[in-house]
Coordinates of C-alpha atoms in Angstrom, one line a residue:
M1 CA 8.7 -112.2 4.8
K2 CA 10.6 -111.0 7.9
N3 CA 12.0 -108.1 5.9
M4 CA 8.5 -107.0 4.9
M5 CA 7.4 -107.2 8.6
D6 CA 10.4 -105.2 9.7
K7 CA 9.6 -102.5 7.1
F8 CA 6.0 -102.4 8.2
F9 CA 6.9 -101.9 11.9
D10 CA 9.5 -99.3 10.9
H11 CA 6.9 -97.4 9.0
L12 CA 4.4 -97.7 11.8
R13 CA 6.9 -96.4 14.3
F14 CA 7.6 -93.4 12.0
V15 CA 3.9 -92.6 11.7
F16 CA 3.4 -93.0 15.4
L17 CA 6.4 -90.8 16.2
T18 CA 5.4 -88.1 13.7
S19 CA 1.8 -88.1 15.1
F20 CA 3.1 -87.8 18.6
V21 CA 5.3 -84.8 17.6
L22 CA 2.4 -83.1 15.8
C23 CA -0.1 -83.7 18.6
F24 CA 2.4 -82.4 21.2
S25 CA 2.9 -79.3 19.1
L26 CA -0.8 -78.7 18.8
F27 CA -1.2 -79.4 22.5
F28 CA 1.5 -76.8 23.3
L29 CA 0.0 -74.2 21.0
D30 CA -3.5 -74.8 22.6
Y31 CA -2.0 -74.6 26.0
M32 CA -0.3 -71.3 25.2
A33 CA -3.5 -70.0 23.6
V34 CA -5.6 -70.9 26.6
L35 CA -3.3 -68.7 28.7
H36 CA -4.1 -65.8 26.5
G37 CA -7.8 -66.7 26.0
Q38 CA -7.5 -67.4 22.3
S39 CA -7.8 -70.4 19.9
G40 CA -4.6 -72.0 18.7
I41 CA -5.2 -70.8 15.2
T42 CA -5.7 -67.2 16.2
F43 CA -2.6 -67.3 18.4
L44 CA -0.6 -68.8 15.5
L45 CA -1.7 -66.1 13.1
I46 CA -0.7 -63.3 15.5
S47 CA 2.6 -65.1 16.4
N48 CA 3.5 -65.3 12.7
Q49 CA 2.7 -61.7 12.1
A50 CA 4.9 -60.7 15.0
H51 CA 7.9 -62.2 13.2
E52 CA 7.2 -60.5 9.9
P53 CA 9.2 -57.2 9.4
N54 CA 6.2 -55.5 8.0
H55 CA 4.0 -56.3 11.0
P56 CA 5.8 -55.1 14.2
V57 CA 3.9 -56.2 17.3
T58 CA 4.4 -53.0 19.3
S59 CA 3.0 -50.6 16.7
I60 CA 1.7 -50.5 13.2
S61 CA 1.5 -47.1 11.5
N62 CA -1.9 -45.7 10.5
S63 CA -3.6 -48.2 12.9
D64 CA -6.8 -47.2 14.5
Q65 CA -7.6 -50.3 16.5
T66 CA -6.0 -52.0 19.5
L67 CA -6.3 -55.7 20.5
N68 CA -5.8 -56.6 24.2
F69 CA -5.0 -60.1 25.3
P70 CA -5.3 -60.4 29.1
G71 CA -3.6 -63.2 30.9
K72 CA -4.8 -64.9 34.1
D73 CA -3.3 -62.2 36.2
T74 CA -4.4 -59.0 34.6
T75 CA -2.5 -56.9 37.2
S76 CA 0.8 -58.2 36.0
S77 CA 2.4 -56.3 33.2
D78 CA 4.2 -59.5 31.8
K79 CA 0.8 -61.3 31.4
S80 CA -0.7 -58.7 29.0
V81 CA 0.0 -58.2 25.4
S82 CA -1.1 -55.1 23.4
V83 CA -1.0 -55.4 19.7
S84 CA -2.0 -52.7 17.2
V85 CA -3.3 -54.0 13.9
S86 CA -4.7 -52.5 10.7
D87 CA -8.3 -52.8 9.6
S88 CA -7.5 -55.7 7.2
Q89 CA -5.8 -57.7 9.9
T90 CA -8.6 -57.1 12.3
N91 CA -11.1 -58.5 9.7
T92 CA -9.0 -61.6 9.3
I93 CA -8.8 -62.3 13.0
I94 CA -12.4 -61.8 14.0
E95 CA -13.6 -64.3 11.4
N96 CA -12.3 -67.1 13.6
E97 CA -14.4 -69.2 15.9
N98 CA -13.6 -67.3 19.1
P99 CA -14.3 -63.6 18.5
I100 CA -11.9 -61.3 20.3
H101 CA -12.8 -58.0 22.0
I102 CA -11.8 -55.0 19.8
R103 CA -11.4 -51.6 21.5
K104 CA -11.3 -48.6 19.3
Q105 CA -8.4 -46.3 20.1
H106 CA -9.5 -43.0 21.7
R107 CA -8.3 -40.6 19.0
D108 CA -6.9 -37.4 20.5
P109 CA -9.4 -34.7 19.4
C110 CA -6.5 -32.1 19.6
S111 CA -4.1 -34.1 17.5
G112 CA -2.6 -31.6 15.1
K113 CA -4.5 -28.7 16.8
Y114 CA -2.4 -28.0 19.8
I115 CA -1.2 -24.5 20.3
Y116 CA 1.4 -23.3 22.7
M117 CA 1.1 -19.7 24.0
Y118 CA 4.1 -17.9 25.3
D119 CA 4.0 -16.5 28.8
L120 CA 5.5 -13.2 27.8
P121 CA 7.1 -10.7 30.2
S122 CA 4.3 -8.4 31.4
R123 CA 5.7 -5.3 29.7
F124 CA 4.5 -6.7 26.4
N125 CA 0.8 -7.1 27.3
V126 CA -0.5 -6.8 30.9
D127 CA 1.5 -3.7 31.7
L128 CA 0.1 -1.9 28.7
L129 CA -3.4 -2.3 30.1
K130 CA -2.3 -0.7 33.3
R131 CA -1.4 2.3 31.3
C132 CA -4.7 2.3 29.4
H133 CA -5.2 6.1 29.9
T134 CA -2.2 6.8 27.7
L135 CA -2.6 4.2 24.9
L136 CA -4.2 6.6 22.5
K137 CA -3.5 10.3 22.2
W138 CA -7.1 11.2 21.4
M139 CA -9.0 8.7 23.6
D140 CA -9.0 7.1 27.0
M141 CA -8.9 3.4 26.3
C142 CA -9.5 2.3 29.9
P143 CA -13.3 1.9 29.5
Y144 CA -12.8 -0.4 26.5
M145 CA -10.4 -2.7 28.2
I146 CA -12.9 -4.1 30.7
N147 CA -14.9 -7.3 30.2
L148 CA -11.9 -9.1 28.7
G149 CA -11.5 -6.4 26.1
L150 CA -15.1 -6.3 25.0
G151 CA -15.7 -2.9 26.6
P152 CA -18.7 -1.7 28.6
K153 CA -21.8 -3.8 28.3
I154 CA -24.7 -2.0 26.5
T155 CA -27.7 -1.8 28.8
L156 CA -31.0 -2.1 26.9
T157 CA -34.1 -0.3 28.2
E158 CA -37.5 -1.0 26.9
R159 CA -37.4 2.2 24.9
S160 CA -34.0 1.4 23.3
K161 CA -35.2 -2.1 22.4
A162 CA -38.1 -0.6 20.6
K163 CA -35.8 1.4 18.5
V164 CA -33.4 -1.3 17.5
L165 CA -33.5 -5.1 17.6
L166 CA -30.7 -6.4 19.9
L167 CA -30.3 -9.5 21.9
K168 CA -30.1 -8.7 25.6
N169 CA -26.8 -9.0 27.5
R170 CA -24.6 -9.8 24.5
W171 CA -23.8 -6.3 23.2
Y172 CA -20.8 -4.3 24.2
A173 CA -19.3 -0.9 23.2
T174 CA -16.3 -2.6 21.7
N175 CA -13.4 -0.4 20.5
Q176 CA -12.0 -1.3 17.0
F177 CA -8.5 -1.4 18.4
S178 CA -9.3 -4.0 21.1
L179 CA -8.7 -7.0 19.0
E180 CA -5.4 -8.1 20.6
V181 CA -6.9 -8.2 24.1
I182 CA -10.0 -10.1 22.9
F183 CA -8.0 -12.6 20.9
H184 CA -5.6 -13.2 23.8
N185 CA -8.5 -13.9 26.1
K186 CA -10.1 -16.2 23.5
M187 CA -6.9 -18.1 23.3
K188 CA -6.8 -18.7 27.0
H189 CA -10.0 -20.7 26.6
Y190 CA -9.0 -22.5 23.4
R191 CA -9.7 -26.2 23.7
C192 CA -6.3 -27.4 22.5
L193 CA -4.1 -25.0 24.4
T194 CA -1.0 -26.9 25.7
K195 CA 1.8 -26.1 28.1
N196 CA 4.0 -28.6 26.4
S197 CA 5.5 -26.8 23.4
S198 CA 6.8 -30.1 21.9
L199 CA 3.1 -31.1 21.3
A200 CA 2.2 -27.8 19.6
S201 CA 1.6 -27.4 15.9
A202 CA 1.7 -23.6 16.3
V203 CA 2.9 -21.0 18.8
F204 CA 1.0 -17.8 19.7
V205 CA 2.8 -14.7 20.7
P206 CA 0.4 -12.6 22.8
Y207 CA 2.0 -9.3 22.3
Y208 CA -0.3 -6.2 22.2
A209 CA 1.5 -4.7 19.2
G210 CA -1.2 -2.3 18.2
L211 CA -1.8 -1.0 21.7
D212 CA 1.9 -0.6 22.2
V213 CA 2.6 1.4 19.0
G214 CA -0.7 3.4 19.4
Q215 CA 0.8 5.4 22.3
Y216 CA 3.8 6.5 20.1
L217 CA 2.3 7.2 16.7
W218 CA 2.3 10.9 17.3
D219 CA 5.1 13.1 18.6
S220 CA 7.7 10.4 19.3
T221 CA 11.0 9.1 18.1
V222 CA 11.6 5.9 16.2
S223 CA 13.6 4.6 19.2
E224 CA 10.6 5.0 21.5
R225 CA 8.4 3.2 19.0
D226 CA 10.8 0.3 18.4
A227 CA 12.0 -0.2 22.0
S228 CA 9.4 -3.0 22.9
P229 CA 9.6 -4.8 19.5
I230 CA 13.4 -4.9 19.7
E231 CA 13.3 -6.2 23.3
L232 CA 10.7 -8.8 22.4
S233 CA 12.8 -9.9 19.3
K234 CA 15.8 -10.6 21.6
W235 CA 13.6 -12.5 24.1
L236 CA 12.2 -14.7 21.2
S237 CA 15.5 -15.4 19.7
R238 CA 16.6 -17.1 22.9
R239 CA 13.6 -19.4 23.0
P240 CA 13.9 -23.1 21.7
E241 CA 10.4 -22.9 20.3
W242 CA 11.4 -20.1 18.0
K243 CA 14.6 -21.9 16.8
R244 CA 12.6 -25.0 15.8
M245 CA 11.4 -23.3 12.6
W246 CA 12.8 -19.9 13.0
G247 CA 9.4 -18.4 13.7
R248 CA 7.5 -20.0 10.8
D249 CA 5.2 -21.8 13.2
H250 CA 4.6 -18.6 15.2
F251 CA 1.7 -16.1 14.8
L252 CA 0.7 -12.9 16.4
V253 CA -2.3 -10.4 16.1
G254 CA -2.0 -6.8 15.3
G255 CA -5.0 -4.7 16.3
R256 CA -4.2 -2.0 13.7
I257 CA -3.6 -1.9 10.0
G258 CA -0.5 -3.7 8.6
W259 CA 1.3 -0.5 7.6
D260 CA 1.5 0.6 11.3
F261 CA 4.0 -2.2 11.8
R262 CA 6.2 -1.7 8.7
R263 CA 8.2 1.5 8.9
R264 CA 10.9 1.5 6.3
T265 CA 13.1 4.4 7.4
E266 CA 14.7 5.6 10.6
D267 CA 13.3 9.0 10.2
D268 CA 11.2 10.2 13.2
S269 CA 8.7 11.7 10.9
D270 CA 8.0 8.3 9.3
W271 CA 4.9 6.4 10.4
G272 CA 4.7 3.4 12.6
T273 CA 7.1 0.8 14.0
K274 CA 9.4 -1.6 12.2
L275 CA 8.1 -4.7 14.1
M276 CA 7.4 -6.8 11.1
F277 CA 10.7 -6.0 9.4
L278 CA 12.7 -7.4 12.4
P279 CA 14.2 -10.8 11.5
Q280 CA 12.6 -12.6 14.4
F281 CA 9.1 -11.5 13.1
S282 CA 9.7 -11.7 9.4
N283 CA 8.7 -15.4 9.2
M284 CA 5.7 -15.3 11.5
T285 CA 2.1 -15.2 10.3
F286 CA 0.8 -11.8 11.1
L287 CA -2.9 -11.1 11.7
P288 CA -3.7 -7.4 11.4
I289 CA -7.1 -5.9 10.7
E290 CA -5.9 -4.8 7.3
S291 CA -3.2 -6.3 5.2
G292 CA -0.1 -4.4 4.1
S293 CA 0.1 -6.7 1.0
Y294 CA 2.8 -8.9 2.3
S295 CA 2.9 -12.7 1.9
N296 CA 2.7 -13.4 5.7
D297 CA -0.1 -10.9 6.3
F298 CA -3.5 -12.5 6.8
P299 CA -6.1 -9.8 7.9
I300 CA -8.9 -10.9 10.2
P301 CA -12.2 -9.0 10.9
Y302 CA -12.4 -5.9 13.0
P303 CA -14.3 -6.6 16.3
T304 CA -18.0 -5.8 16.2
Y305 CA -20.4 -5.0 19.1
F306 CA -22.0 -8.5 19.3
H307 CA -20.3 -11.1 21.4
P308 CA -22.6 -14.1 22.0
L309 CA -22.0 -16.8 24.6
K310 CA -24.1 -19.6 23.0
D311 CA -24.7 -21.1 19.6
R312 CA -28.4 -20.5 19.9
E313 CA -27.8 -16.7 20.4
V314 CA -26.1 -16.6 17.0
L315 CA -28.8 -18.5 15.3
K316 CA -31.5 -16.3 17.0
W317 CA -29.8 -13.2 15.8
Q318 CA -29.6 -14.5 12.2
K319 CA -33.3 -15.3 12.3
R320 CA -34.1 -11.7 13.5
M321 CA -32.0 -10.2 10.7
R322 CA -34.0 -12.2 8.1
R323 CA -37.3 -10.8 9.1
V324 CA -36.4 -7.2 10.1
R325 CA -38.2 -4.5 8.1
R326 CA -35.9 -2.3 5.9
P327 CA -37.5 0.9 4.7
Y328 CA -34.4 2.4 3.1
L329 CA -32.7 1.3 -0.1
L330 CA -29.2 2.3 1.1
S331 CA -27.4 4.1 3.9
F332 CA -24.1 5.6 4.8
V333 CA -22.6 6.0 8.2
G334 CA -19.4 8.1 8.3
A335 CA -17.8 11.5 8.2
P336 CA -16.4 13.6 5.3
R337 CA -12.7 13.8 4.8
P338 CA -12.2 17.4 3.7
N339 CA -8.4 17.2 4.0
S340 CA -8.1 13.8 2.4
T341 CA -7.4 12.7 -1.2
Q342 CA -10.3 10.3 -0.8
L343 CA -12.9 12.5 -2.5
I344 CA -15.4 9.7 -2.8
R345 CA -17.0 10.3 0.6
E346 CA -17.9 13.9 -0.3
E347 CA -19.8 12.6 -3.3
L348 CA -21.5 9.8 -1.5
I349 CA -22.8 12.2 1.2
K350 CA -24.1 14.6 -1.4
Q351 CA -25.9 11.8 -3.3
C352 CA -27.4 10.4 -0.1
L353 CA -28.7 13.8 1.2
S354 CA -30.3 14.5 -2.2
S355 CA -32.3 11.2 -1.9
S356 CA -33.4 11.3 1.7
K357 CA -36.4 9.1 1.0
T358 CA -34.3 6.2 -0.2
C359 CA -31.0 6.9 1.6
K360 CA -30.3 7.2 5.3
Y361 CA -27.2 9.2 6.3
L362 CA -25.7 9.1 9.8
G363 CA -23.0 11.7 10.1
C364 CA -20.0 11.1 12.4
Y365 CA -18.7 14.4 13.8
D366 CA -16.5 15.2 16.8
G367 CA -18.3 16.2 20.0
D368 CA -20.8 14.8 22.4
S369 CA -23.5 14.6 19.7
N370 CA -21.5 12.1 17.6
Q371 CA -24.0 9.4 17.1
C372 CA -21.3 7.1 15.6
E373 CA -20.1 6.6 19.2
D374 CA -23.4 4.9 19.9
P375 CA -23.5 1.3 18.8
M376 CA -27.3 1.2 18.8
S377 CA -27.6 4.2 16.5
I378 CA -25.2 2.5 14.0
I379 CA -26.9 -0.9 14.1
K380 CA -30.3 0.8 13.8
V381 CA -29.3 2.5 10.5
F382 CA -27.9 -0.7 9.1
Q383 CA -30.9 -2.7 10.1
S384 CA -33.2 -0.3 8.3
S385 CA -31.3 -0.5 5.0
H386 CA -30.9 -3.0 2.2
F387 CA -27.5 -1.7 1.1
C388 CA -24.7 -0.1 3.1
L389 CA -22.0 2.1 1.5
Q390 CA -18.5 1.2 2.5
P391 CA -16.0 3.6 0.9
P392 CA -12.3 3.8 2.0
G393 CA -11.5 6.2 4.9
D394 CA -8.2 6.7 6.6
S395 CA -7.3 3.3 5.0
F396 CA -8.9 0.9 2.6
T397 CA -10.9 -1.1 5.2
R398 CA -13.5 0.0 7.7
R399 CA -14.9 -1.5 10.9
S400 CA -18.3 -0.4 9.5
T401 CA -18.1 -3.2 6.9
F402 CA -18.5 -5.8 9.6
D403 CA -21.1 -3.8 11.5
S404 CA -23.2 -3.7 8.4
I405 CA -22.8 -7.5 7.8
L406 CA -23.8 -8.1 11.4
A407 CA -27.0 -6.2 10.7
G408 CA -27.8 -8.1 7.5
C409 CA -27.1 -5.1 5.3
I410 CA -25.5 -5.8 1.9
P411 CA -22.1 -3.9 1.7
V412 CA -21.3 -1.7 -1.3
F413 CA -17.6 -1.4 -2.0
F414 CA -15.7 1.0 -4.2
H415 CA -12.2 -0.4 -4.0
T416 CA -11.1 -4.1 -4.1
E417 CA -8.7 -3.5 -1.1
S418 CA -11.7 -2.8 1.1
A419 CA -12.6 -6.5 1.3
Y420 CA -12.0 -8.6 -1.7
D421 CA -8.2 -8.6 -1.5
Q422 CA -8.2 -8.7 2.3
Y423 CA -10.3 -11.1 4.3
L424 CA -9.7 -14.3 2.3
W425 CA -10.2 -16.6 5.3
H426 CA -13.6 -15.1 6.4
L427 CA -15.4 -13.8 3.3
P428 CA -16.4 -15.6 0.1
K429 CA -13.9 -15.6 -2.8
D430 CA -16.7 -14.4 -5.1
G431 CA -17.5 -10.9 -3.9
S432 CA -20.6 -10.7 -6.0
T433 CA -22.4 -13.3 -3.9
Y434 CA -22.7 -10.9 -0.9
S435 CA -21.8 -7.4 -2.1
V436 CA -22.0 -4.8 -4.8
F437 CA -18.9 -3.3 -6.4
I438 CA -18.9 0.2 -8.0
P439 CA -15.5 1.6 -9.1
E440 CA -14.6 4.7 -7.1
E441 CA -13.5 6.6 -10.2
E442 CA -17.0 6.3 -11.6
V443 CA -18.4 8.0 -8.4
I444 CA -15.7 10.6 -8.1
G445 CA -16.1 11.5 -11.8
K446 CA -19.9 11.8 -11.1
R447 CA -20.6 9.4 -14.0
V448 CA -22.9 7.2 -11.9
K449 CA -25.7 7.6 -9.4
I450 CA -25.5 5.0 -6.6
S451 CA -29.2 4.7 -6.1
D452 CA -29.9 4.0 -9.8
I453 CA -27.4 1.2 -9.8
L454 CA -28.8 -0.4 -6.7
L455 CA -32.4 -0.1 -8.0
R456 CA -31.4 -2.2 -11.0
V457 CA -30.6 -5.2 -8.7
S458 CA -33.5 -7.6 -8.9
K459 CA -35.5 -8.5 -5.8
G460 CA -34.5 -12.1 -6.2
K461 CA -30.8 -11.3 -6.5
M462 CA -31.0 -8.9 -3.5
M463 CA -32.7 -11.5 -1.3
A464 CA -30.0 -14.1 -2.3
M465 CA -27.3 -11.6 -1.4
R466 CA -28.8 -10.8 1.9
E467 CA -29.1 -14.4 2.8
E468 CA -25.4 -14.8 2.0
V469 CA -24.6 -11.8 4.2
I470 CA -26.6 -13.3 7.1
K471 CA -24.8 -16.6 6.7
L472 CA -21.5 -14.7 7.1
I473 CA -22.5 -13.3 10.5
P474 CA -20.9 -16.1 12.6
R475 CA -17.7 -15.9 10.6
I476 CA -17.1 -12.1 11.3
I477 CA -18.0 -12.0 15.0
Y478 CA -15.9 -12.8 18.1
G479 CA -17.9 -14.7 20.6
D480 CA -17.5 -13.9 24.3
P481 CA -14.0 -15.1 25.3
R482 CA -15.6 -17.4 27.9
S483 CA -17.7 -19.1 25.2
R484 CA -17.0 -22.4 23.4
F485 CA -19.4 -22.8 20.5
E486 CA -20.4 -26.4 19.6
T487 CA -21.8 -26.0 16.1
V488 CA -20.9 -22.4 15.2
E489 CA -17.5 -21.2 14.1
D490 CA -16.8 -17.6 14.8
A491 CA -13.9 -15.4 13.5
F492 CA -11.5 -16.8 16.1
D493 CA -12.3 -20.4 15.3
I494 CA -11.9 -19.9 11.6
T495 CA -8.6 -18.0 12.1
I496 CA -7.1 -20.8 14.2
K497 CA -8.2 -23.4 11.7
E498 CA -6.5 -21.5 8.9
I499 CA -3.4 -20.8 10.9
L500 CA -2.9 -24.5 11.6
T501 CA -3.5 -25.3 7.9
R502 CA -1.0 -22.7 6.8
I503 CA 1.7 -23.7 9.3
G504 CA 1.1 -27.4 8.5
N505 CA 1.7 -26.7 4.8
L506 CA 4.9 -24.7 5.5
E507 CA 6.2 -27.6 7.6
G508 CA 5.4 -30.1 5.0
K509 CA 7.1 -28.2 2.1
K510 CA 10.4 -27.7 3.9
K511 CA 12.1 -30.1 6.2
R512 CA 14.9 -27.7 6.9
F513 CA 14.7 -23.9 7.4
L514 CA 17.4 -21.4 7.1
M515 CA 17.9 -19.2 10.1
P516 CA 17.2 -15.5 9.3
I517 CA 20.0 -13.1 9.5
L518 CA 19.9 -11.5 12.9
E519 CA 21.0 -8.0 13.4

């Protein structure tokens, strides 16, 4: 009997001791949880996760939420714990009896979009503007460099407004070779511009390559033309930003056609500069106004005359182009090329003049009476036409293409290099949705009449094409450099987005890059 009682008391002492240890443990956990403002169960859950290798306390990848556990003294760093958790962990925690405060992390809107812009020596950009009188042999570029590269503002009188539909205060006599200055000034106001190159996903080189070479294209030696590109290449090769990917994350704008920057020989009679054949530039993404058919050439639109400041101005202009009256079936703005192998212009002018009731021709000739120097005359012709002829000129592309799209006029192309193989970032892949294509050999051979082909386009098809053209207007204009559109993407915005995508893809494909062979 005594043995049974001894066993009973032994068992009772064991139960009492075990209960005491368990209660003390729970009391300790509750006490610690109170210090952190949580229930014991919740604290235990987080404590367990903290010791699991797949759930580090300090950070959890791909997390988008942060949990804060303030202590009694919130000013003391050792009384506060910050834990990042995944969505699934958060759902588990907040189901407990005491809900905790969840604060969404403030996502950086510029993450993956930061661009670093070099502060180049002034000889590569600013000093060129100081010599604006000599930038082109045939023209004084100084008037076109004002207003951040937009050129002189077009003043609209009541009489001029009656002739052509324009929005007041947003039109400039912009030169087609001003793109580098405009783009540079747009970049200065880019939302995600950074002075910390380690944050940058891309690096912009604000070299005015087109303005630089333009002053040496005639009557110069190759050493004169290549002096600045060679000097800049040496400057870049010393930069740590360039060495990071050997230029593959760099980009620059060329305000002329691509062939002006790819001279193959050292003969003074050969055209252009060898900028893009220099090793420091060979990996960069190049943005000319016309491609030279190279893998790193991505042409962007010529600058037009319209540079809006607000989203509503773009939308208002599109609305006007939808309702404007167009009395002519087609039009052509341009000059003949008597000394050129491009015979198509001669035939187009003949056909247009022979059908003056359906075709409007605006001739561009040298002299004070050249109406093609007047933006309002050009836009007026394009506004009055359903179709606008865009044959090749000195090169395959024309600034006129973008002026016609701006006016809601359907472009008619005669060579695939005039648009379809060029502006892949800004124009639809399916050219038939916004334009008409007629092979130039058919026109030169006088086997087709342009007006007959266009008359066969149904009214429904024509209206659909015009609507597509009008939708393209934001994509081919450069807003005022001081503007920051909220809902509209202009040519600059689209270019930057595509640049970041391209460089991101390059960085993802190759973890290591071979250094180009430097001369």
